[in-house]
Amino acid sequence: MSEITADVVAAHGLSEEEYQRVLNALGREPNLVELGIFSVMWSEHCSYKSSRIHLKKLPTSAPWVICGPGENAGVIDIGDGQAAIFKMESHNHPSYIEPYQGAATGVGGILRDVFTMGARPVANMNALRFGRPDHPKMKHLVQGVVAGIGGYGNCVGVPTVGGETNFHPAYDGNILVNAMTVGVAEQDKIFYSAATGLGNPIVYVGSKTGRDGIHGATMASADFGEDSEAKRPTVQVGDPFTEKLLIEACLELMATDAIVAIQDMGAAGLTSSSVEMATNGKAGIILDMDKVPCREEGMTPYEMMLSESQERMLMVLKPGKEPMAEAIFRKWELDFAVIGEVTDTGHMVLKFKGETVCNIPLGPLAEDAPLYDRPALSLADYKAWANVAPLGAVPPSADLGADLIKLIGCPDLANRRWIFEQYDSQVGADTLQKSGGDAAVVRIHGTQKALAMSTDCSPRYCYADPYEGGKQAVAETFRNICAVGARPLAITNCLNFANPQRPEIMAQIVHALEGMGDACRALDYPIVSGNVSLYNESKATGGGSAILPTPAIGGVGLMLDHEIMATIPFKAEGEAIFVIGQNNGHLGQSLWLREIHGREAGEAPKVDLAAERRHGEFVRELIAQGKVSAVHDVSDGGLLVALAEMAMSSGIGCQLEEIGDQFTAFGEDQGRYIVTSAVAETIQAAGIPMTRIGTTGGDAVSGPGFSVPIATLREANEAFFRDWMEG
């Protein structure tokens, strides 16, 4: 065994104080295996040591929540004895280093989080943030990430149905790849991770263990230096065909009564899966490392425990069930090995070649891991630090039509067809609405019910005001789900921030979580799972650039009858167009200001949560009663952009009376929807602000002083990705 020096400790990402805690926990010096295990379990990625204290403040319960945070994924009741199981995860650092495999294994990992609980995955989503399109690496990163997501999801046979893609210079040196999976299970067949039953066998299934991904969790818990290329060996390699076999084998075994507990091997591999199972079951664990299936010669216990090789699971079985379980996994051509058993010692013990190579009490590894209440600026001090320029006088738009053409063609609003055509969105034959609408909608197989899902966040709002930005990210998913006619039930999240040891970054985390929590409470929309990804900044771009605060939200809602589903295209000529919600012309932090005037200035728009709830419920009511023909929420780019999207998706134009300046055209006030109706007089409602702004018809988007043909809008909208990727 190597000698444990200060340099070895530092290389494992532990501070002097944390190493002292290791010494206190063990009452002696650790060996290299034990140090490696402490290193990954106490990494930010696995322990949430900088965020746990604040995550505990979030609302996580509701009558329909079956399982909140703490398991592999969140679980909600969707009626008829069924449950939706879902989670969102980050694979940011690996995707920057090796975009194809980083993104692919991100998809693989989140799929395992969901099917390990007994659910058949029914949909994948993603939330992607890239740097400037003219950055020398960016085209390669976008191509690799999109190919990796498509390559893995398509092969596994789970449709990729939606997501979001944004560009900003803050992501030049640290892109974000957040993946979300939604699955459906029977409520009486949900599996958890608590290892129980003294002497019960611990079983390893799936692929063999290799040397890929060692220290992946530690790498994901540090910022990027100049040496990011050298970290390529810490990126895992995925095999989606093996994952498909693993899904089928696990679901087949889950149909029996053999499984006591099950956990996927994600970040920190065999270490985190075994520690979490034993900790959740308040038990101990002993593993024989000689029995771990390895694909490379001479692997050490250190390498086996820290490898993040993909497509692997750990299970606790009932005694005597091993032969039946082995037969199932051999049939699916997967490895199966009994590698240990559950004990009552409260320790993790590893044996290798007849010797004990690790003996660690589980308490300090998991529940008693370091917990930091890091210094954070107040919201007022944060805003002073962020020093966002005031909005000031807004120059009038010289030509609303020209502004619309420029906006609809900018990278953040350009048509994403180049991306989503690489994804199989129809496999399973249950996809009812995919990328391009407000929310993706997937039918629950064999029923009239459907799940609606959306991923959202406006990082520029979060930077200007983390509290309002956190509220807005939650409210935006709520709005998108309401806009298709579904009832929003719960969210998962992926909290992407920079270095939490900087008080201004910690302020972004604290205040964004406060905003998210307030929004979830006001909208009765709890958080049931999630992931925290910190240290998203890069020294490689020169000067240590932090990403914008990006608390990505994934929302899930339920539609009892998918036949009432609303979509965004205009349906016919001559229908009335209404805006539901207040039009105050808020241009602070708007895309119009950035794209037309090159300024990121002003306050983020305020989110009135009571109004969000009222407006969302009203829109759902209109859809359920069949009173509206098309629905679209108003978000980035404001009213005119939303109307242009409705026109482009239908080929039917509109004549607008109420859009006369840049404030009404491009303001980003929150809580608004556009609806069209052939029965205009029947959709008034007390207390809901509604304005009739025009009529559908023609082949252009027209208003006072402007008229833009739909063909011109389409060309502008499709040019960015087409020209960039073919150029």
XYZ file of C-alpha atoms in Angstrom, residues 19-646:
628
model
C -8.332 14.534 6.676
C -8.236 15.147 10.429
C -11.890 14.044 10.522
C -10.895 10.841 8.708
C -8.210 10.189 11.345
C -10.741 10.804 14.129
C -13.330 8.524 12.511
C -10.888 5.646 12.101
C -8.743 6.253 15.187
C -5.748 5.574 12.921
C -4.285 6.483 9.560
C -6.271 5.209 6.558
C -4.737 3.045 3.857
C -5.070 4.097 0.211
C -8.328 2.167 -0.353
C -9.928 3.791 2.690
C -8.646 7.236 1.716
C -10.104 6.797 -1.784
C -13.468 5.793 -0.339
C -13.576 8.807 1.997
C -12.486 11.012 -0.900
C -15.395 10.104 -3.183
C -18.042 9.833 -0.459
C -17.077 13.254 0.892
C -16.846 14.829 -2.557
C -19.321 17.611 -3.272
C -20.880 15.368 -5.930
C -21.780 12.613 -3.447
C -22.144 14.376 -0.069
C -23.684 17.755 -1.041
C -21.583 19.173 1.789
C -22.054 22.804 0.712
C -25.756 22.579 -0.179
C -27.334 19.993 2.184
C -28.063 22.590 4.834
C -30.096 24.653 2.337
C -31.707 21.746 0.474
C -33.398 20.747 3.743
C -35.508 23.936 3.543
C -37.236 22.898 0.305
C -40.840 21.601 0.297
C -40.788 17.890 -0.553
C -44.180 16.502 0.452
C -47.766 16.485 -0.818
C -50.577 13.920 -0.644
C -49.494 12.563 -4.053
C -45.780 12.256 -3.171
C -44.894 8.615 -2.499
C -41.143 9.141 -2.107
C -39.276 12.442 -1.928
C -35.524 13.156 -2.054
C -33.105 10.583 -0.647
C -33.748 7.645 -2.941
C -32.508 7.079 -6.489
C -35.428 9.102 -7.882
C -38.658 10.776 -6.757
C -42.001 8.957 -6.875
C -45.498 10.433 -7.279
C -48.973 8.879 -7.367
C -50.640 9.165 -10.792
C -53.757 7.167 -9.919
C -54.963 3.651 -10.791
C -52.213 2.107 -8.655
C -49.517 3.634 -10.868
C -46.595 5.907 -10.053
C -44.368 8.240 -12.052
C -40.700 8.021 -11.077
C -38.282 10.711 -12.254
C -35.041 12.561 -11.665
C -32.582 14.951 -13.307
C -28.781 14.609 -13.151
C -25.754 16.510 -14.394
C -22.852 15.241 -16.492
C -21.187 18.601 -17.005
C -17.464 18.117 -16.553
C -17.290 14.767 -18.396
C -19.208 16.266 -21.345
C -16.744 19.136 -21.700
C -13.772 16.767 -21.695
C -15.263 14.054 -23.916
C -18.646 15.292 -25.230
C -19.971 12.115 -26.836
C -19.254 9.727 -23.936
C -19.914 12.389 -21.293
C -23.425 13.037 -22.588
C -24.126 9.377 -23.415
C -23.194 8.138 -19.938
C -25.219 10.980 -18.421
C -28.268 9.511 -20.159
C -27.300 5.993 -19.072
C -26.873 7.026 -15.450
C -30.210 8.790 -15.160
C -31.996 5.853 -16.824
C -30.534 3.547 -14.153
C -31.672 5.872 -11.356
C -35.236 5.412 -12.605
C -35.400 1.724 -13.527
C -33.553 0.708 -10.364
C -36.761 1.696 -8.543
C -38.900 -0.635 -10.627
C -40.036 1.809 -13.315
C -39.938 1.283 -17.046
C -38.433 4.491 -18.470
C -40.909 6.181 -20.851
C -39.203 9.485 -21.685
C -35.871 11.300 -21.652
C -35.406 15.078 -21.536
C -32.306 17.243 -21.439
C -31.253 20.780 -20.543
C -28.108 21.933 -22.350
C -26.063 25.131 -21.992
C -23.249 25.964 -24.370
C -20.866 28.895 -24.800
C -20.585 31.302 -27.734
C -21.255 29.600 -31.081
C -18.084 31.257 -32.453
C -15.914 29.777 -29.675
C -13.383 27.436 -31.354
C -14.506 24.370 -29.330
C -18.253 24.968 -29.288
C -19.353 23.372 -32.558
C -17.432 20.200 -31.635
C -19.007 20.199 -28.148
C -22.567 20.690 -29.453
C -22.135 17.971 -32.101
C -20.631 15.526 -29.590
C -23.181 16.113 -26.842
C -26.200 15.859 -29.161
C -24.785 12.722 -30.813
C -24.091 11.192 -27.383
C -27.621 11.842 -26.093
C -29.162 10.519 -29.312
C -26.790 7.584 -29.609
C -27.498 6.299 -26.112
C -31.217 7.072 -25.848
C -32.044 5.781 -29.331
C -30.220 2.482 -28.765
C -31.854 1.881 -25.378
C -35.269 2.474 -26.906
C -36.459 5.325 -24.672
C -37.782 8.366 -26.563
C -36.063 11.728 -26.091
C -39.069 14.037 -26.176
C -37.927 17.526 -25.238
C -35.593 19.840 -23.418
C -33.860 23.170 -23.857
C -30.628 24.456 -25.377
C -29.136 27.886 -24.659
C -25.926 29.719 -25.500
C -23.981 32.258 -23.424
C -20.295 33.198 -23.120
C -20.399 32.201 -19.413
C -20.448 28.524 -20.526
C -17.417 28.826 -22.857
C -15.170 26.800 -20.558
C -17.771 24.712 -18.730
C -20.847 23.518 -20.624
C -23.853 22.040 -18.825
C -25.410 18.719 -19.787
C -28.398 17.886 -17.563
C -30.376 14.728 -18.325
C -33.824 13.784 -17.030
C -35.690 10.473 -17.207
C -39.346 9.782 -16.399
C -40.591 6.242 -15.815
C -43.847 4.538 -14.873
C -44.234 1.765 -12.282
C -46.924 -0.088 -10.375
C -47.123 1.325 -6.847
C -46.880 -2.131 -5.277
C -43.693 -2.845 -7.260
C -41.454 0.073 -6.236
C -37.972 -0.853 -5.071
C -35.805 0.975 -2.560
C -32.136 0.908 -1.642
C -32.076 -0.033 2.066
C -29.956 -3.162 2.595
C -31.513 -5.264 5.365
C -31.464 -8.860 6.606
C -28.363 -10.177 8.380
C -26.503 -12.565 6.063
C -28.519 -11.656 2.959
C -26.394 -11.984 -0.191
C -25.078 -8.881 -1.967
C -25.059 -9.374 -5.711
C -23.255 -7.509 -8.514
C -24.955 -7.540 -11.942
C -24.445 -5.957 -15.355
C -21.143 -5.119 -17.035
C -17.660 -5.915 -15.822
C -15.634 -3.318 -13.918
C -12.851 -1.525 -15.783
C -10.488 1.333 -15.087
C -12.683 4.006 -16.728
C -14.174 6.770 -14.641
C -11.923 6.356 -11.604
C -12.269 9.543 -9.542
C -15.088 10.820 -11.736
C -16.993 12.069 -8.676
C -13.923 13.879 -7.366
C -13.257 15.424 -10.780
C -16.885 16.604 -10.898
C -16.362 18.332 -7.538
C -13.528 20.637 -8.604
C -13.270 23.462 -11.079
C -11.408 23.050 -14.362
C -7.751 23.977 -14.602
C -5.660 24.160 -17.739
C -5.358 20.351 -17.738
C -8.926 19.378 -18.617
C -7.755 17.236 -21.560
C -5.601 15.182 -19.185
C -8.754 14.241 -17.261
C -10.122 12.217 -20.163
C -9.518 8.876 -18.325
C -11.972 10.022 -15.614
C -14.801 9.981 -18.177
C -16.793 6.750 -18.309
C -17.545 4.834 -21.494
C -21.146 3.782 -22.098
C -22.726 0.818 -23.868
C -26.448 1.430 -24.446
C -27.097 -2.107 -25.737
C -25.894 -3.535 -22.416
C -28.084 -0.992 -20.615
C -31.132 -2.215 -22.553
C -30.369 -5.782 -21.480
C -29.899 -4.578 -17.903
C -33.289 -2.813 -17.902
C -35.062 -5.952 -19.121
C -33.208 -8.276 -16.735
C -33.879 -6.038 -13.720
C -37.568 -5.628 -14.571
C -37.875 -9.400 -15.028
C -36.300 -10.055 -11.620
C -38.437 -7.295 -10.082
C -41.540 -9.213 -11.143
C -40.495 -11.905 -8.610
C -40.143 -11.531 -4.839
C -36.352 -11.980 -4.807
C -35.092 -8.406 -4.302
C -34.637 -6.868 -0.844
C -32.829 -3.733 -2.076
C -31.326 -2.428 -5.290
C -29.041 0.482 -6.164
C -27.383 1.527 -9.389
C -23.640 2.139 -9.491
C -23.458 5.785 -10.485
C -20.988 8.391 -9.252
C -18.297 6.660 -7.156
C -19.486 3.282 -8.465
C -19.290 0.326 -6.113
C -18.353 2.621 -3.215
C -21.412 4.845 -3.178
C -23.864 2.069 -4.054
C -22.696 -0.195 -1.221
C -22.344 2.634 1.324
C -25.792 4.051 0.504
C -27.483 0.649 0.689
C -25.893 -0.213 4.022
C -26.504 3.272 5.466
C -30.162 3.359 4.362
C -30.691 -0.056 5.921
C -28.795 0.868 9.110
C -26.689 -2.250 8.538
C -23.105 -3.169 7.709
C -21.581 -4.720 4.622
C -18.738 -7.090 3.786
C -17.473 -7.505 0.218
C -14.999 -10.004 -1.245
C -13.128 -8.018 -3.893
C -11.792 -11.211 -5.510
C -15.332 -11.910 -6.703
C -15.948 -8.563 -8.461
C -16.190 -9.204 -12.238
C -13.315 -7.236 -13.824
C -12.534 -6.698 -17.491
C -8.901 -5.684 -16.968
C -5.981 -7.633 -15.524
C -4.630 -6.990 -12.048
C -7.230 -4.488 -10.861
C -6.698 -3.390 -7.254
C -9.451 -2.938 -4.644
C -8.860 0.825 -4.916
C -9.580 0.734 -8.656
C -12.578 -1.590 -8.278
C -14.200 0.542 -5.583
C -13.675 3.863 -7.390
C -14.293 2.816 -10.995
C -17.357 4.388 -12.587
C -17.707 1.788 -15.325
C -21.250 1.955 -16.644
C -24.246 -0.416 -16.770
C -23.741 -1.975 -13.317
C -26.120 -2.532 -10.388
C -25.858 -3.798 -6.825
C -28.635 -5.811 -5.184
C -29.482 -7.472 -1.906
C -31.421 -10.681 -2.508
C -33.429 -12.948 -0.252
C -31.390 -16.045 0.715
C -31.868 -18.931 -1.699
C -32.981 -16.699 -4.579
C -29.479 -16.475 -6.083
C -29.824 -19.362 -8.615
C -33.095 -17.995 -10.037
C -31.670 -14.454 -10.256
C -28.463 -15.699 -11.847
C -30.443 -17.604 -14.490
C -32.264 -14.400 -15.471
C -29.075 -12.325 -15.793
C -27.198 -15.079 -17.671
C -30.136 -15.335 -20.084
C -29.696 -11.617 -20.828
C -25.922 -12.212 -21.234
C -24.967 -10.113 -18.221
C -22.497 -10.722 -15.415
C -23.854 -11.975 -12.099
C -21.721 -12.473 -8.988
C -22.421 -12.830 -5.264
C -19.734 -10.518 -3.877
C -20.674 -10.144 -0.215
C -23.353 -10.090 2.455
C -25.240 -7.804 4.801
C -23.796 -7.617 8.341
C -24.845 -5.944 11.589
C -21.478 -4.294 12.274
C -22.279 -0.821 10.920
C -18.942 -1.053 9.065
C -17.881 -1.439 5.456
C -15.327 -4.267 5.315
C -13.468 -5.258 2.142
C -11.472 -8.492 1.752
C -8.888 -9.061 -0.985
C -6.660 -12.127 -1.370
C -7.528 -13.219 2.170
C -6.680 -9.892 3.815
C -8.844 -7.062 5.132
C -8.009 -4.044 2.943
C -10.694 -1.704 4.292
C -12.643 -1.397 7.541
C -14.579 1.868 7.855
C -17.505 2.792 10.122
C -20.412 3.793 7.839
C -21.670 6.724 9.939
C -18.780 9.094 9.142
C -18.884 8.098 5.452
C -22.495 9.070 4.855
C -24.735 10.626 7.502
C -21.848 12.315 9.342
C -20.052 13.515 6.219
C -18.797 17.119 6.403
C -21.552 19.727 6.304
C -20.664 23.343 5.609
C -22.693 26.475 6.187
C -20.554 28.492 3.832
C -20.580 32.296 3.991
C -23.066 33.853 1.556
C -23.732 37.479 0.649
C -27.148 38.919 1.427
C -29.325 39.454 -1.633
C -28.655 43.227 -1.501
C -24.883 42.692 -1.199
C -24.991 40.111 -3.983
C -26.735 42.561 -6.306
C -24.110 45.193 -5.459
C -21.396 42.627 -6.294
C -23.103 41.515 -9.547
C -23.275 45.193 -10.527
C -25.873 44.644 -13.242
C -26.278 47.871 -15.208
C -29.637 49.619 -14.707
C -32.050 49.429 -17.617
C -32.058 53.193 -18.153
C -33.878 54.738 -21.088
C -34.914 52.145 -23.670
C -34.490 53.307 -27.276
C -37.652 52.882 -29.349
C -37.705 50.084 -31.887
C -37.107 51.443 -35.382
C -38.857 48.417 -36.903
C -40.690 45.775 -34.825
C -40.726 43.394 -37.811
C -36.963 43.612 -38.318
C -36.405 43.103 -34.578
C -38.647 40.026 -34.659
C -36.701 38.516 -37.577
C -33.399 39.057 -35.755
C -34.739 37.657 -32.479
C -36.382 34.569 -33.977
C -33.060 33.752 -35.655
C -30.807 34.213 -32.607
C -29.147 31.075 -31.147
C -31.438 31.007 -28.090
C -34.652 31.039 -30.174
C -33.520 29.371 -33.409
C -35.315 26.208 -34.514
C -33.777 23.169 -32.772
C -34.714 20.723 -35.525
C -31.015 19.946 -36.165
C -30.864 18.737 -32.544
C -34.134 16.907 -32.040
C -34.109 15.110 -35.386
C -31.113 13.172 -34.050
C -33.278 11.847 -31.223
C -35.805 9.047 -31.642
C -38.827 10.741 -30.089
C -41.411 8.180 -31.239
C -40.009 4.844 -30.027
C -42.621 3.195 -27.806
C -45.397 4.819 -29.876
C -46.698 6.821 -26.896
C -45.243 10.270 -27.635
C -48.121 12.710 -28.191
C -46.152 15.969 -28.175
C -42.393 16.402 -28.525
C -39.833 19.203 -28.863
C -41.249 22.449 -30.211
C -44.336 22.759 -28.016
C -44.601 24.041 -24.450
C -44.297 20.664 -22.733
C -43.614 17.165 -24.010
C -46.552 14.782 -23.558
C -46.248 10.991 -23.330
C -49.249 8.698 -23.028
C -49.208 6.185 -20.180
C -49.281 3.008 -22.230
C -52.688 1.415 -22.631
C -54.560 4.246 -20.856
C -56.173 7.614 -21.603
C -53.752 9.266 -19.176
C -50.594 11.102 -20.163
C -47.604 12.677 -18.450
C -46.547 16.193 -19.422
C -42.966 17.277 -18.746
C -40.842 20.367 -19.198
C -37.313 21.545 -18.333
C -36.753 25.252 -17.733
C -34.448 27.913 -16.335
C -33.495 31.475 -17.349
C -29.900 31.828 -16.095
C -29.686 35.531 -17.038
C -32.574 36.207 -14.631
C -30.854 34.105 -11.940
C -27.647 36.106 -12.304
C -29.425 39.464 -12.005
C -31.611 38.275 -9.098
C -31.137 34.682 -7.875
C -34.326 34.813 -5.788
C -36.622 35.915 -8.631
C -34.715 33.649 -11.041
C -35.285 30.633 -8.788
C -39.010 31.445 -8.592
C -39.203 31.947 -12.348
C -37.560 28.606 -13.209
C -40.189 26.725 -11.192
C -43.054 28.911 -12.472
C -41.969 28.425 -16.102
C -42.287 24.618 -15.874
C -45.658 25.059 -14.131
C -46.794 27.306 -17.008
C -45.562 24.971 -19.741
C -47.357 21.998 -18.188
C -50.595 23.977 -17.706
C -50.345 25.152 -21.334
C -50.853 21.603 -22.651
C -53.742 20.961 -20.252
C -51.977 18.896 -17.586
C -51.963 19.428 -13.828
C -48.405 20.101 -12.556
C -47.607 17.655 -9.730
C -43.919 17.800 -8.781
C -40.444 18.801 -9.868
C -36.916 17.488 -9.967
C -33.956 19.805 -10.331
C -30.340 20.053 -11.337
C -28.659 22.878 -9.447
C -25.658 24.025 -11.488
C -23.457 26.656 -9.834
C -19.797 27.663 -9.653
C -17.425 27.535 -6.625
C -19.439 27.552 -3.347
C -16.366 28.723 -1.426
C -16.935 32.179 -2.965
C -19.580 34.076 -0.901
C -21.113 35.625 -4.050
C -21.609 32.152 -5.604
C -22.972 30.800 -2.315
C -25.413 33.738 -2.388
C -26.636 32.578 -5.807
C -27.262 29.093 -4.366
C -28.973 30.243 -1.163
C -31.265 32.838 -2.755
C -32.137 30.711 -5.799
C -33.180 27.894 -3.444
C -35.271 30.360 -1.416
C -37.031 31.441 -4.605
C -37.552 27.852 -5.733
C -38.927 26.889 -2.313
C -41.367 29.806 -2.230
C -42.570 28.986 -5.754
C -43.067 25.306 -4.937
C -45.083 26.161 -1.829
C -47.257 28.744 -3.603
C -47.940 26.436 -6.558
C -48.377 23.255 -4.466
C -45.623 21.751 -6.574
C -43.083 19.909 -4.362
C -39.504 18.868 -5.149
C -39.143 15.073 -5.086
C -35.605 14.519 -6.388
C -32.606 16.358 -7.724
C -28.901 16.810 -8.082
C -26.360 19.483 -7.178
C -23.445 20.250 -9.489
C -20.958 22.777 -8.123
C -17.538 24.080 -9.182
C -18.803 24.744 -12.700
C -16.125 27.216 -13.659
C -12.986 27.098 -15.685
C -9.525 28.539 -15.419
C -8.917 27.263 -18.939
C -10.712 30.247 -20.501
C -8.407 32.637 -18.657
C -9.270 34.540 -15.503
C -11.482 31.914 -13.840
C -14.892 32.190 -15.463
C -17.962 31.032 -13.538
C -21.108 29.839 -15.269
C -24.321 31.789 -14.785
C -26.318 30.355 -11.871
C -28.416 27.646 -13.542
C -30.941 25.890 -11.285
C -32.532 23.800 -14.038
C -36.031 22.574 -13.169
C -37.738 19.492 -14.578
C -41.490 19.499 -14.014
C -43.951 16.627 -14.384
C -47.740 16.871 -14.632
C -50.675 14.551 -15.231
C -53.423 14.657 -17.844
C -56.351 12.327 -17.149
C -57.537 12.371 -20.766
C -54.887 13.034 -23.389
C -57.524 13.792 -26.009
C -58.042 17.267 -24.509
C -54.334 18.119 -24.946
C -53.600 21.631 -26.212
C -50.858 22.506 -28.721
C -49.296 25.762 -29.933
C -50.180 25.952 -33.677
C -53.031 28.257 -34.713
C -55.892 25.980 -35.828
C -57.978 28.111 -38.183
C -58.347 31.554 -39.702
C -60.610 34.139 -38.107
C -60.155 33.094 -34.469
C -59.742 35.625 -31.679
C -56.298 35.889 -30.048
C -56.138 36.711 -26.327
C -53.318 37.305 -23.862
C -54.028 36.024 -20.365
C -51.933 37.899 -17.766
C -50.619 41.396 -17.228
C -48.694 43.165 -20.022
C -46.398 45.640 -18.251
C -43.671 45.719 -20.911
C -40.781 44.464 -18.738
C -37.585 44.704 -20.812
C -34.969 44.203 -18.055
C -32.795 41.128 -18.835
C -34.903 40.490 -21.946
C -33.623 38.753 -25.057
C -34.693 41.826 -27.077
C -32.352 44.031 -25.078
C -29.479 41.578 -25.479
C -29.929 40.638 -29.130
C -30.976 44.034 -30.540
C -28.924 46.345 -28.310
C -26.128 44.082 -27.026
C -26.977 44.837 -23.377
C -27.650 42.542 -20.418
C -29.136 45.115 -18.089
C -31.991 45.867 -15.743
C -33.875 43.893 -13.130
C -35.108 40.356 -13.732
C -38.904 40.247 -14.181
C -40.874 39.780 -10.971
C -42.921 36.600 -10.562
C -46.343 36.971 -8.915
C -46.854 33.420 -7.676
C -50.527 33.873 -6.743
C -51.216 35.140 -10.275
C -49.189 32.260 -11.770
C -51.410 29.787 -9.976
C -54.685 31.538 -10.892
C -53.726 31.931 -14.539
C -52.471 28.350 -14.842
C -55.634 26.910 -13.309
C -57.781 29.109 -15.573
C -55.936 27.967 -18.710
C -56.333 24.308 -17.702
C -60.053 24.911 -17.206
C -60.394 26.493 -20.669
C -58.572 23.545 -22.243
C -60.662 20.967 -20.338
C -63.867 22.701 -21.472
C -62.716 22.817 -25.104
C -63.042 26.607 -25.276
C -59.573 27.314 -26.706
C -58.021 25.947 -29.870
C -54.337 26.851 -29.399
C -52.332 27.698 -26.266
C -48.753 28.927 -25.841
C -47.012 30.355 -22.809
C -45.148 33.654 -23.225
C -41.486 33.451 -22.272
C -38.149 34.376 -23.899
C -38.639 37.157 -26.456
C -42.108 38.126 -25.251
C -45.469 38.248 -27.028
C -44.369 38.748 -30.601
C -41.942 35.823 -30.491
C -44.641 33.539 -29.013
C -47.099 34.592 -31.735
C -44.468 34.020 -34.437
C -43.866 30.498 -33.065
C -47.603 29.766 -33.224
